[in-house]
Coordinates of C-alpha atoms in Angstrom, one line a residue:
M16 CA 1.6 -12.1 163.6
E17 CA 1.7 -11.5 159.8
N18 CA -1.6 -13.2 159.3
I19 CA -3.1 -11.1 162.2
K20 CA -1.9 -7.9 160.5
N21 CA -3.4 -9.0 157.2
L22 CA -6.7 -9.5 158.9
Y23 CA -6.5 -6.2 160.6
N24 CA -5.8 -4.4 157.3
E25 CA -8.7 -6.2 155.6
W26 CA -11.1 -5.0 158.3
L27 CA -9.6 -1.5 158.1
E28 CA -10.5 -1.5 154.4
K29 CA -13.9 -3.3 154.4
A30 CA -15.5 -2.8 157.9
T31 CA -17.3 0.4 156.7
G32 CA -20.8 -0.6 157.8
D33 CA -20.4 0.8 161.3
P34 CA -18.3 4.0 161.7
D35 CA -17.5 3.1 165.3
L36 CA -15.4 0.2 164.0
I37 CA -13.3 2.2 161.6
E38 CA -12.6 4.8 164.3
E39 CA -11.5 2.0 166.7
L40 CA -9.3 0.3 164.1
E41 CA -7.6 3.6 163.2
S42 CA -6.9 4.2 166.9
I43 CA -5.0 1.0 167.4
K44 CA -2.8 1.3 164.2
G45 CA 0.7 0.2 165.0
N46 CA -0.2 -1.3 168.4
D47 CA 0.5 -5.0 168.0
D48 CA -0.9 -6.0 171.4
E49 CA -4.3 -4.3 170.7
I50 CA -4.4 -5.7 167.2
L51 CA -3.6 -9.2 168.5
D52 CA -6.3 -9.1 171.1
R53 CA -8.9 -8.3 168.5
F54 CA -7.9 -10.8 165.8
Y55 CA -6.0 -13.7 167.5
R56 CA -9.2 -15.8 167.2
S57 CA -12.8 -15.6 166.0
L58 CA -15.4 -15.4 168.7
E59 CA -16.3 -19.0 169.4
F60 CA -19.9 -20.1 168.7
G61 CA -20.8 -22.6 171.4
T62 CA -24.0 -23.7 173.0
A63 CA -24.4 -20.2 174.6
G64 CA -23.8 -18.7 171.1
L65 CA -21.5 -15.7 171.0
R66 CA -20.4 -13.5 173.8
G67 CA -17.6 -10.9 173.8
V68 CA -16.5 -7.3 174.1
I69 CA -18.3 -4.9 171.7
G70 CA -15.8 -3.6 169.2
A71 CA -13.8 -4.2 166.0
G72 CA -12.3 -7.5 165.0
T73 CA -13.0 -11.2 164.8
N74 CA -12.8 -11.5 168.6
R75 CA -15.4 -8.8 169.2
M76 CA -19.1 -8.4 169.0
N77 CA -20.0 -6.2 166.0
I78 CA -22.3 -6.3 162.9
Y79 CA -19.8 -8.5 161.0
T80 CA -19.4 -11.2 163.7
V81 CA -23.2 -11.1 164.3
G82 CA -23.8 -11.1 160.6
R83 CA -21.5 -14.1 160.0
A84 CA -23.2 -16.0 162.8
T85 CA -26.6 -15.2 161.4
Q86 CA -25.7 -16.3 157.9
G87 CA -24.4 -19.6 159.3
L88 CA -27.6 -20.0 161.4
S89 CA -29.7 -19.2 158.3
D90 CA -27.8 -22.0 156.3
F91 CA -28.4 -24.4 159.2
L92 CA -32.1 -23.6 159.4
N93 CA -32.6 -23.8 155.6
K94 CA -30.9 -27.2 155.6
N95 CA -32.9 -28.7 158.5
Y96 CA -36.3 -27.1 158.3
E97 CA -38.9 -26.6 155.6
N98 CA -40.1 -23.0 155.5
P99 CA -38.1 -22.1 158.7
S100 CA -39.0 -19.3 161.0
I101 CA -37.3 -17.5 163.9
A102 CA -38.1 -15.3 166.9
I103 CA -35.8 -12.5 167.9
G104 CA -35.5 -10.6 171.2
Y105 CA -33.0 -8.1 172.6
D106 CA -32.1 -6.3 175.9
S107 CA -30.9 -2.8 176.8
R108 CA -27.3 -3.4 176.0
I109 CA -25.2 -1.2 173.8
K110 CA -26.1 -2.1 170.1
S111 CA -28.5 -4.9 171.1
E112 CA -31.4 -3.4 169.1
Y113 CA -29.0 -2.6 166.2
F114 CA -27.6 -6.1 166.1
S115 CA -31.1 -7.6 166.3
R116 CA -32.4 -5.6 163.3
E117 CA -29.2 -6.5 161.3
A118 CA -29.8 -10.2 162.1
A119 CA -33.5 -9.9 161.2
G120 CA -32.6 -8.5 157.8
I121 CA -30.1 -11.3 157.1
L122 CA -32.6 -14.0 158.1
A123 CA -35.3 -12.4 155.9
A124 CA -32.8 -12.3 153.0
N125 CA -32.3 -16.0 153.4
G126 CA -36.1 -16.7 153.1
I127 CA -36.6 -17.2 156.9
K128 CA -39.8 -15.7 158.5
V129 CA -38.8 -13.4 161.4
Y130 CA -40.9 -12.5 164.5
I131 CA -39.2 -9.7 166.4
Y132 CA -40.2 -8.0 169.6
E133 CA -41.2 -4.4 169.1
E134 CA -39.2 -3.4 172.2
L135 CA -36.7 -4.9 174.5
E136 CA -38.0 -7.8 176.5
P137 CA -36.7 -10.4 179.0
T138 CA -35.0 -13.5 177.8
P139 CA -37.8 -15.8 179.0
C140 CA -40.2 -13.9 176.7
L141 CA -38.0 -15.0 173.8
S142 CA -38.2 -18.6 175.0
F143 CA -42.0 -18.2 175.2
A144 CA -42.3 -16.6 171.7
I145 CA -40.5 -19.5 170.1
R146 CA -43.1 -21.9 171.3
H147 CA -46.0 -19.5 170.9
F148 CA -45.2 -19.0 167.2
H149 CA -43.9 -22.5 166.7
T150 CA -40.7 -21.2 165.2
S151 CA -37.7 -23.2 164.1
S152 CA -35.2 -21.2 166.3
G153 CA -34.7 -18.1 168.3
I154 CA -32.1 -15.4 168.9
I155 CA -31.7 -13.0 171.8
L156 CA -29.1 -10.2 171.8
T157 CA -27.9 -10.1 175.4
A158 CA -24.8 -10.6 177.6
S159 CA -27.0 -11.2 180.7
H160 CA -25.2 -9.8 183.7
N161 CA -21.8 -9.0 182.2
P162 CA -20.3 -5.5 182.4
A163 CA -21.4 -2.8 179.9
K164 CA -18.6 -3.5 177.4
Y165 CA -20.0 -6.9 176.6
N166 CA -22.8 -8.1 174.3
G167 CA -23.9 -11.6 173.2
Y168 CA -26.0 -13.6 170.8
K169 CA -27.8 -16.6 172.1
C170 CA -29.4 -19.2 169.8
Y171 CA -32.4 -21.4 170.7
N172 CA -34.0 -24.4 169.2
P173 CA -37.7 -25.1 168.5
Q174 CA -38.3 -26.4 172.0
G175 CA -37.5 -22.9 173.4
Y176 CA -34.2 -23.7 175.2
Q177 CA -30.7 -23.0 174.0
M178 CA -29.3 -25.1 171.3
T179 CA -27.9 -28.5 172.2
D180 CA -24.2 -29.2 171.7
E181 CA -24.9 -31.1 168.4
E182 CA -27.1 -28.2 167.0
A183 CA -24.5 -25.6 168.0
A184 CA -21.7 -27.7 166.4
E185 CA -23.5 -28.1 163.1
T186 CA -24.4 -24.3 163.1
Y187 CA -20.7 -23.5 163.8
E188 CA -19.7 -25.6 160.8
F189 CA -21.9 -23.4 158.6
I190 CA -20.6 -20.2 160.3
Q191 CA -17.0 -21.1 159.6
K192 CA -17.7 -21.2 155.8
V193 CA -19.0 -17.6 155.8
D194 CA -16.8 -14.7 154.8
Y195 CA -17.3 -11.7 157.1
F196 CA -17.6 -9.3 154.2
T197 CA -18.7 -11.1 151.1
G198 CA -20.6 -14.2 152.3
I199 CA -23.6 -12.6 154.0
K200 CA -27.0 -12.1 152.3
K201 CA -28.7 -8.9 153.4
M202 CA -32.1 -7.2 153.2
D203 CA -33.2 -3.8 154.4
F204 CA -35.1 -4.2 157.7
D205 CA -37.9 -1.8 156.8
E206 CA -38.3 -3.3 153.4
A207 CA -38.6 -6.8 154.9
V208 CA -41.2 -5.5 157.3
A209 CA -43.2 -4.0 154.4
Q210 CA -43.0 -7.3 152.5
G211 CA -44.2 -9.3 155.6
K212 CA -40.9 -11.2 155.9
I213 CA -40.4 -9.6 159.3
E214 CA -43.3 -9.3 161.8
F215 CA -43.3 -7.4 165.1
I216 CA -44.3 -9.2 168.3
G217 CA -46.8 -7.0 170.1
Q218 CA -47.8 -6.5 173.7
D219 CA -50.7 -9.0 173.3
V220 CA -48.1 -11.8 173.3
I221 CA -46.5 -10.4 176.5
E222 CA -50.0 -10.5 178.1
V223 CA -50.3 -14.1 177.2
F224 CA -46.9 -14.7 178.7
L225 CA -47.9 -13.0 181.9
D226 CA -51.1 -15.1 182.0
E227 CA -49.0 -18.2 182.0
V228 CA -46.7 -16.8 184.7
Q229 CA -49.6 -15.9 186.9
K230 CA -50.9 -19.5 186.8
Q231 CA -47.9 -20.5 189.0
C232 CA -49.3 -18.7 192.0
V233 CA -50.0 -21.3 194.8
N234 CA -51.6 -18.8 197.2
P235 CA -53.3 -16.2 194.9
E236 CA -54.9 -14.1 197.6
I237 CA -52.1 -14.0 200.2
V238 CA -50.3 -11.0 198.8
K239 CA -53.3 -8.7 199.2
Q240 CA -53.6 -9.8 202.8
A241 CA -50.0 -9.2 203.7
N242 CA -49.7 -5.6 202.4
L243 CA -46.2 -6.3 201.1
K244 CA -43.8 -3.4 200.5
V245 CA -41.2 -4.1 197.8
I246 CA -38.3 -2.0 196.4
Y247 CA -37.5 -3.2 192.9
S248 CA -34.6 -2.5 190.5
P249 CA -34.5 -3.7 186.9
L250 CA -30.9 -2.6 186.8
N251 CA -31.5 -0.5 183.7
G252 CA -32.6 -3.6 181.8
T253 CA -35.7 -5.3 180.5
G254 CA -37.6 -6.2 183.7
N255 CA -39.2 -2.9 184.5
K256 CA -42.5 -3.4 182.7
P257 CA -43.2 -7.1 182.9
V258 CA -42.1 -7.5 186.6
R259 CA -44.1 -4.5 187.7
K260 CA -47.1 -5.8 185.7
I261 CA -47.0 -9.2 187.2
L262 CA -46.6 -7.9 190.8
D263 CA -49.6 -5.5 190.2
R264 CA -51.6 -8.5 188.9
I265 CA -51.1 -10.5 192.1
G266 CA -51.8 -7.6 194.4
V267 CA -48.4 -6.1 195.3
K268 CA -49.5 -2.5 195.2
N269 CA -46.6 -1.0 197.2
V270 CA -43.7 -1.3 194.6
Y271 CA -41.0 1.4 194.8
V272 CA -38.7 1.4 191.8
V273 CA -35.1 2.6 192.1
P274 CA -35.3 5.7 189.8
E275 CA -31.6 5.7 188.7
Q276 CA -31.9 2.1 187.6
E277 CA -35.5 2.2 186.2
N278 CA -35.1 3.0 182.5
P279 CA -33.0 1.0 179.9
D280 CA -29.4 2.1 179.7
G281 CA -26.7 -0.2 178.4
N282 CA -24.0 1.8 180.1
F283 CA -25.3 0.8 183.6
P284 CA -24.2 4.1 185.1
T285 CA -24.9 3.1 188.8
C286 CA -23.9 -0.5 188.6
P287 CA -20.9 -1.3 186.4
F288 CA -21.5 -5.0 187.1
P289 CA -25.3 -5.4 186.7
N290 CA -25.3 -8.7 188.5
P291 CA -27.8 -9.4 191.3
E292 CA -25.3 -11.6 193.0
I293 CA -23.2 -8.5 193.8
K294 CA -24.0 -6.3 196.8
Q295 CA -23.3 -3.1 194.9
V296 CA -26.4 -3.4 192.8
F297 CA -28.6 -3.0 195.9
E298 CA -26.8 0.1 197.3
L299 CA -29.3 2.6 195.9
G300 CA -32.2 0.4 197.0
L301 CA -30.8 0.1 200.5
E302 CA -30.5 3.9 200.6
M303 CA -34.2 4.3 199.5
N304 CA -35.2 1.8 202.1
K305 CA -34.2 4.1 205.0
N306 CA -37.4 6.0 204.3
I307 CA -39.6 3.1 203.1
G308 CA -39.1 0.1 205.4
A309 CA -39.7 -2.5 202.7
D310 CA -40.3 -6.2 203.4
L311 CA -38.1 -7.1 200.4
L312 CA -35.7 -5.7 197.9
L313 CA -35.6 -7.3 194.4
A314 CA -33.1 -6.8 191.6
T315 CA -33.3 -8.4 188.1
D316 CA -30.4 -8.5 185.8
P317 CA -30.5 -6.7 182.4
D318 CA -32.2 -9.5 180.4
C319 CA -34.4 -10.4 183.4
D320 CA -33.6 -14.1 183.7
R321 CA -32.0 -13.8 187.1
V322 CA -33.2 -12.2 190.3
G323 CA -31.5 -11.4 193.6
I324 CA -33.0 -10.3 196.9
A325 CA -32.2 -8.5 200.1
V326 CA -34.3 -8.9 203.2
P327 CA -34.4 -6.9 206.5
D328 CA -34.1 -9.2 209.5
K329 CA -35.8 -8.6 212.8
T330 CA -33.3 -5.9 213.8
G331 CA -33.8 -4.0 210.5
E332 CA -30.4 -5.0 209.1
L333 CA -30.6 -5.9 205.4
V334 CA -29.4 -9.4 204.5
L335 CA -28.4 -10.3 201.0
M336 CA -29.6 -13.9 200.3
S337 CA -27.8 -16.2 197.9
G338 CA -29.1 -17.9 194.9
N339 CA -28.8 -21.2 196.7
E340 CA -30.8 -19.9 199.7
V341 CA -33.6 -18.5 197.5
G342 CA -33.7 -21.7 195.5
A343 CA -34.0 -23.8 198.6
M344 CA -36.7 -21.6 200.1
L345 CA -38.8 -21.5 196.9
L346 CA -38.6 -25.2 196.6
N347 CA -39.7 -25.7 200.2
Y348 CA -42.4 -23.2 199.8
L349 CA -43.9 -24.7 196.7
L350 CA -43.7 -28.3 197.9
S351 CA -45.1 -27.5 201.3
Q352 CA -48.0 -25.4 199.9
K353 CA -48.8 -27.9 197.2
Q354 CA -48.8 -30.7 199.7
E355 CA -51.0 -28.8 202.1
K356 CA -53.5 -28.0 199.3
G357 CA -53.4 -31.6 198.0
T358 CA -52.1 -30.5 194.6
L359 CA -48.6 -32.0 194.9
S360 CA -48.3 -34.7 192.2
P361 CA -47.2 -38.1 193.6
S362 CA -44.6 -38.1 190.8
A363 CA -43.5 -34.5 191.3
I364 CA -40.0 -33.7 190.2
A365 CA -37.6 -30.8 191.0
V366 CA -34.2 -30.2 189.5
K367 CA -31.1 -28.1 189.9
S368 CA -27.7 -27.7 188.4
F369 CA -25.2 -30.0 190.0
V370 CA -23.1 -27.1 191.3
S371 CA -26.1 -25.8 193.3
T372 CA -26.8 -26.5 197.0
D373 CA -27.4 -30.1 198.1
L374 CA -29.8 -28.7 200.7
A375 CA -32.5 -28.6 197.9
E376 CA -32.2 -32.4 197.5
V377 CA -32.6 -33.0 201.2
I378 CA -35.8 -30.7 201.2
A379 CA -37.2 -32.6 198.2
K380 CA -36.7 -35.9 200.0
K381 CA -39.0 -34.7 202.9
Y382 CA -41.9 -34.3 200.5
N383 CA -41.1 -37.5 198.5
C384 CA -40.3 -35.4 195.5
T385 CA -38.0 -36.9 192.9
F386 CA -34.9 -34.8 192.5
K387 CA -32.4 -34.6 189.6
N388 CA -29.0 -32.9 189.3
L389 CA -28.1 -31.7 185.8
L390 CA -25.1 -30.0 184.2
T391 CA -24.8 -26.3 184.5
G392 CA -26.8 -24.5 181.8
F393 CA -30.5 -24.0 182.0
K394 CA -31.0 -25.7 178.6
Y395 CA -30.6 -29.1 180.5
I396 CA -33.5 -28.1 182.7
G397 CA -35.4 -27.1 179.5
E398 CA -34.7 -30.5 178.0
L399 CA -36.1 -32.2 181.1
I400 CA -39.3 -30.2 181.0
T401 CA -39.7 -31.0 177.3
E402 CA -39.3 -34.7 178.0
L403 CA -41.9 -34.5 180.8
E404 CA -44.3 -32.7 178.5
A405 CA -43.9 -35.4 175.8
Q406 CA -44.8 -38.0 178.5
G407 CA -47.9 -36.0 179.5
R408 CA -46.2 -35.1 182.8
A409 CA -45.7 -31.3 182.5
D410 CA -47.7 -30.8 185.7
D411 CA -45.1 -32.9 187.6
F412 CA -42.5 -30.2 187.2
V413 CA -42.3 -28.2 190.4
M414 CA -39.3 -26.0 189.7
G415 CA -35.7 -25.9 188.6
F416 CA -32.9 -23.6 189.6
E417 CA -29.2 -22.7 189.4
E418 CA -27.1 -21.2 192.2
S419 CA -26.4 -18.2 189.9
Y420 CA -29.8 -16.7 190.7
G421 CA -31.8 -18.4 187.9
Y422 CA -35.2 -20.0 188.7
L423 CA -38.2 -21.4 186.8
A424 CA -41.5 -22.7 187.9
G425 CA -44.0 -23.6 185.2
T426 CA -43.5 -24.8 181.6
H427 CA -44.3 -21.5 179.8
A428 CA -40.6 -20.9 179.2
R429 CA -37.6 -23.3 178.9
D430 CA -35.1 -20.9 180.3
K431 CA -34.7 -19.3 183.7
D432 CA -37.3 -16.6 184.3
A433 CA -36.9 -13.7 186.7
V434 CA -40.5 -12.6 186.0
V435 CA -42.1 -15.8 187.5
A436 CA -39.3 -15.9 190.1
S437 CA -40.0 -12.3 191.3
M438 CA -43.7 -13.1 191.5
L439 CA -43.2 -16.3 193.6
I440 CA -40.6 -14.7 195.8
C441 CA -43.0 -11.9 196.6
E442 CA -45.8 -14.4 197.2
M443 CA -43.6 -16.4 199.5
A444 CA -42.6 -13.3 201.4
A445 CA -46.2 -12.4 201.8
Y446 CA -47.2 -15.8 203.0
Y447 CA -44.5 -15.9 205.7
K448 CA -45.3 -12.3 206.6
T449 CA -48.8 -13.4 207.6
K450 CA -47.0 -15.9 209.8
N451 CA -44.9 -13.1 211.4
M452 CA -41.8 -14.4 209.7
N453 CA -39.4 -12.7 207.2
L454 CA -37.3 -14.7 204.7
V455 CA -34.3 -14.6 206.9
D456 CA -36.3 -16.4 209.6
V457 CA -37.5 -18.9 207.0
M458 CA -34.0 -19.7 205.9
N459 CA -32.7 -20.1 209.4
S460 CA -35.6 -22.5 210.1
L461 CA -34.5 -24.6 207.1
Y462 CA -30.9 -24.7 208.4
D463 CA -32.1 -25.7 211.8
E464 CA -34.1 -28.5 210.3
F465 CA -31.7 -29.8 207.6
G466 CA -28.2 -28.7 208.7
Y467 CA -26.1 -25.7 207.7
Y468 CA -24.9 -25.6 204.1
A469 CA -22.3 -22.9 203.3
N470 CA -22.0 -22.6 199.5
V471 CA -19.4 -20.3 198.1
V472 CA -18.5 -19.6 194.4
E473 CA -15.1 -18.2 193.7
S474 CA -14.2 -16.9 190.2
Y475 CA -10.7 -16.7 188.8
T476 CA -10.2 -14.5 185.8
F477 CA -7.7 -15.3 183.0
E478 CA -7.8 -12.6 180.3
G479 CA -6.6 -12.8 176.7
A480 CA -4.8 -15.4 174.7
T481 CA -2.4 -16.4 177.5
G482 CA -5.4 -16.7 179.9
M483 CA -7.0 -19.3 177.7
E484 CA -3.8 -21.4 177.9
K485 CA -3.6 -21.0 181.6
M486 CA -7.1 -22.2 182.1
A487 CA -6.5 -25.3 180.0
S488 CA -3.2 -25.9 182.0
I489 CA -5.0 -25.7 185.3
M490 CA -7.7 -28.2 184.3
D491 CA -5.1 -30.6 182.7
G492 CA -3.0 -30.4 185.9
L493 CA -6.0 -31.3 188.2
R494 CA -6.7 -34.3 185.9
S495 CA -3.2 -35.6 185.7
D496 CA -2.3 -35.1 189.3
K497 CA -5.6 -35.5 191.2
P498 CA -5.5 -34.3 194.8
Q499 CA -5.8 -37.1 197.5
E500 CA -6.8 -34.6 200.2
I501 CA -8.1 -31.1 200.3
A502 CA -8.0 -28.8 203.4
G503 CA -7.4 -31.8 205.6
F504 CA -10.3 -33.8 204.2
N505 CA -9.8 -37.0 202.2
V506 CA -11.1 -37.0 198.7
V507 CA -13.7 -39.8 198.7
S508 CA -14.3 -39.7 194.9
T509 CA -13.4 -37.6 191.9
A510 CA -16.0 -37.1 189.2
D511 CA -14.7 -36.1 185.8
Y512 CA -17.6 -34.9 183.6
K513 CA -15.3 -34.8 180.6
T514 CA -14.6 -38.5 180.7
S515 CA -18.0 -39.3 182.3
V516 CA -16.3 -41.3 185.0
V517 CA -16.4 -41.3 188.9
E518 CA -13.2 -42.7 190.5
F519 CA -13.4 -43.8 194.1
A520 CA -10.4 -43.5 196.5
D521 CA -11.2 -46.8 198.2
G522 CA -10.7 -48.7 195.0
S523 CA -14.4 -49.4 194.4
P524 CA -15.3 -49.9 190.7
N525 CA -15.7 -46.7 188.7
E526 CA -19.1 -45.3 188.0
K527 CA -20.4 -43.8 184.8
I528 CA -21.8 -40.3 184.7
D529 CA -25.0 -40.4 182.7
L530 CA -24.9 -36.7 181.5
P531 CA -23.5 -35.0 178.5
K532 CA -19.7 -34.5 178.6
S533 CA -18.5 -31.3 180.1
N534 CA -15.1 -29.9 181.2
V535 CA -15.8 -30.1 184.9
L536 CA -14.1 -31.8 187.9
A537 CA -15.9 -32.5 191.2
F538 CA -13.9 -33.5 194.3
N539 CA -16.2 -35.1 196.8
L540 CA -14.8 -35.0 200.3
T541 CA -15.7 -36.6 203.6
D542 CA -18.8 -35.4 205.5
G543 CA -20.6 -34.2 202.4
N544 CA -18.1 -31.4 201.6
K545 CA -17.0 -30.8 198.1
I546 CA -15.2 -28.6 195.5
I547 CA -16.3 -28.4 191.9
V548 CA -14.0 -26.8 189.4
R549 CA -15.5 -25.6 186.1
P550 CA -14.3 -23.2 183.4
S551 CA -17.0 -20.7 182.4
G552 CA -18.6 -21.3 179.0
T553 CA -19.1 -17.5 178.4
E554 CA -16.4 -15.7 180.3
P555 CA -12.5 -16.0 180.6
K556 CA -12.9 -17.5 184.1
I557 CA -12.6 -20.7 186.1
K558 CA -15.2 -21.1 188.8
A559 CA -14.8 -23.1 192.0
Y560 CA -18.0 -24.1 193.7
V561 CA -17.4 -24.9 197.4
T562 CA -19.9 -26.8 199.6
A563 CA -19.3 -27.0 203.3
V564 CA -21.6 -28.8 205.7
G565 CA -21.6 -28.0 209.4
D566 CA -23.7 -28.3 212.6
S567 CA -23.8 -24.5 213.0
R568 CA -23.5 -21.5 210.7
Q569 CA -20.1 -20.7 212.2
S570 CA -18.7 -24.1 211.6
A571 CA -19.9 -24.3 208.1
N572 CA -18.6 -20.9 207.2
E573 CA -15.2 -21.6 208.8
L574 CA -14.9 -24.8 206.8
A575 CA -16.0 -23.0 203.6
K576 CA -13.2 -20.5 204.1
R577 CA -10.6 -23.4 204.4
L578 CA -12.0 -25.0 201.2
V579 CA -11.8 -21.7 199.3
E580 CA -8.2 -21.3 200.3
A581 CA -7.5 -24.7 198.9
A582 CA -9.3 -23.8 195.7
D583 CA -7.1 -20.6 195.5
E584 CA -4.0 -22.9 195.5
F585 CA -5.4 -24.8 192.5
M586 CA -5.5 -21.7 190.4
K587 CA -1.8 -20.7 190.9

């Protein structure tokens, strides 16, 4: 604890660049638990960059942790690139713009050309800008869908997707050599702009981005015919302008925006958890809908890389649809329409994270579409697109998705994109509306055709230093004492993505997993059921992904409940 107190005292003396930090440090004087929580570690820089609570200390997001990471990134770029450059974006979160300008000044001081958006923009726009300007890297200041107290700093490579493990590890080596207070080169932001070292990215680039998004329409005229009504919420984030622009472009003229959630506000006053997976974010939209009678409700998260939907069924009751359901429907829509129009490539390929619904793979098989399962993290989908592009096969990419409400069609971005997803969801809803079907009907028809897949994600939170130890202990325990049966089902095989080995219960030879190593365990059960256990890379959580397959909705849901109860036992 003595070293922790020395660190605290150093920050109390030197962290004068932001008055909020000194006030916070003064307020916890003498409180060992609060001091420990802020200084027991440095925020870890992984493939998702930094993410943490905004505040004072090495374990918080502030101008010193951001500055140290940026100096390390600068050193990495100057070592690996001649005349390096970088694109920067930011969202509506508390201090996002402040952090982005601080980072830009540090990069400029290190001789790195900076392109920075003139206002907050979605994460996929940052991915697009990297490739548009041919930069060496990219940064976006965002904590995606986390609560208001969080912010984050994500780093991208020249291909427009998040850094690979190797790139992040090398960057982290440079970061660790940087002193928080004396090791950072700085330059005034306005002075760097005046000298041409920092250049603003204007709306002309956003229009080019939207042009590329619009090219993903498969039925360009259908929306105008359907007279679609949409209620939209950007959840006080970045989606308001680009999503409304793209919907207007394709002919969705009846868009009603939730007024309390329209404008940027990092406090997220009406949705403490601005996550489109959560029903609460739709409550204001649902209230609005009593007077509107919309066909569809859309909500994008603060950095507009995820989108969730609610759909009224035939009785008028609103149904929240899962990320797995939307992913399966979009894939079926794109494949069926491309096949019908004769534009489906014979070597078409679709992809999802391996924790997402297996229903998508069954759908792809119907259309003779190659299907790949990749590790969680959209960068792996970005890598695949880049490989296809290098082979001259960019047009073969149909779409990629993750169960956590992230989708991408097209190759304009290498990250999930709620702008293109919102557009395609509206187009899909319009198409089926002309067939007298809503999206609930569509999903039920897919279940009737392919079987009922109940997919449930349970999150288990483990806060603080002791929480990290508990998470490690749970994963170690599951590895050393692998379950032989779960909820009455035999474990057919156990896939350990950390050792890259699949072990079979019947004694068959082990199989190798041809994916990057990851701290994940998958227990494959009889009849296609499974539980996947994975610690989050960005939050103090372990997630359990449950798949239950039944011959009816009821049987699948009942089985999912049993499997969730089994997962609960793992976490004790």
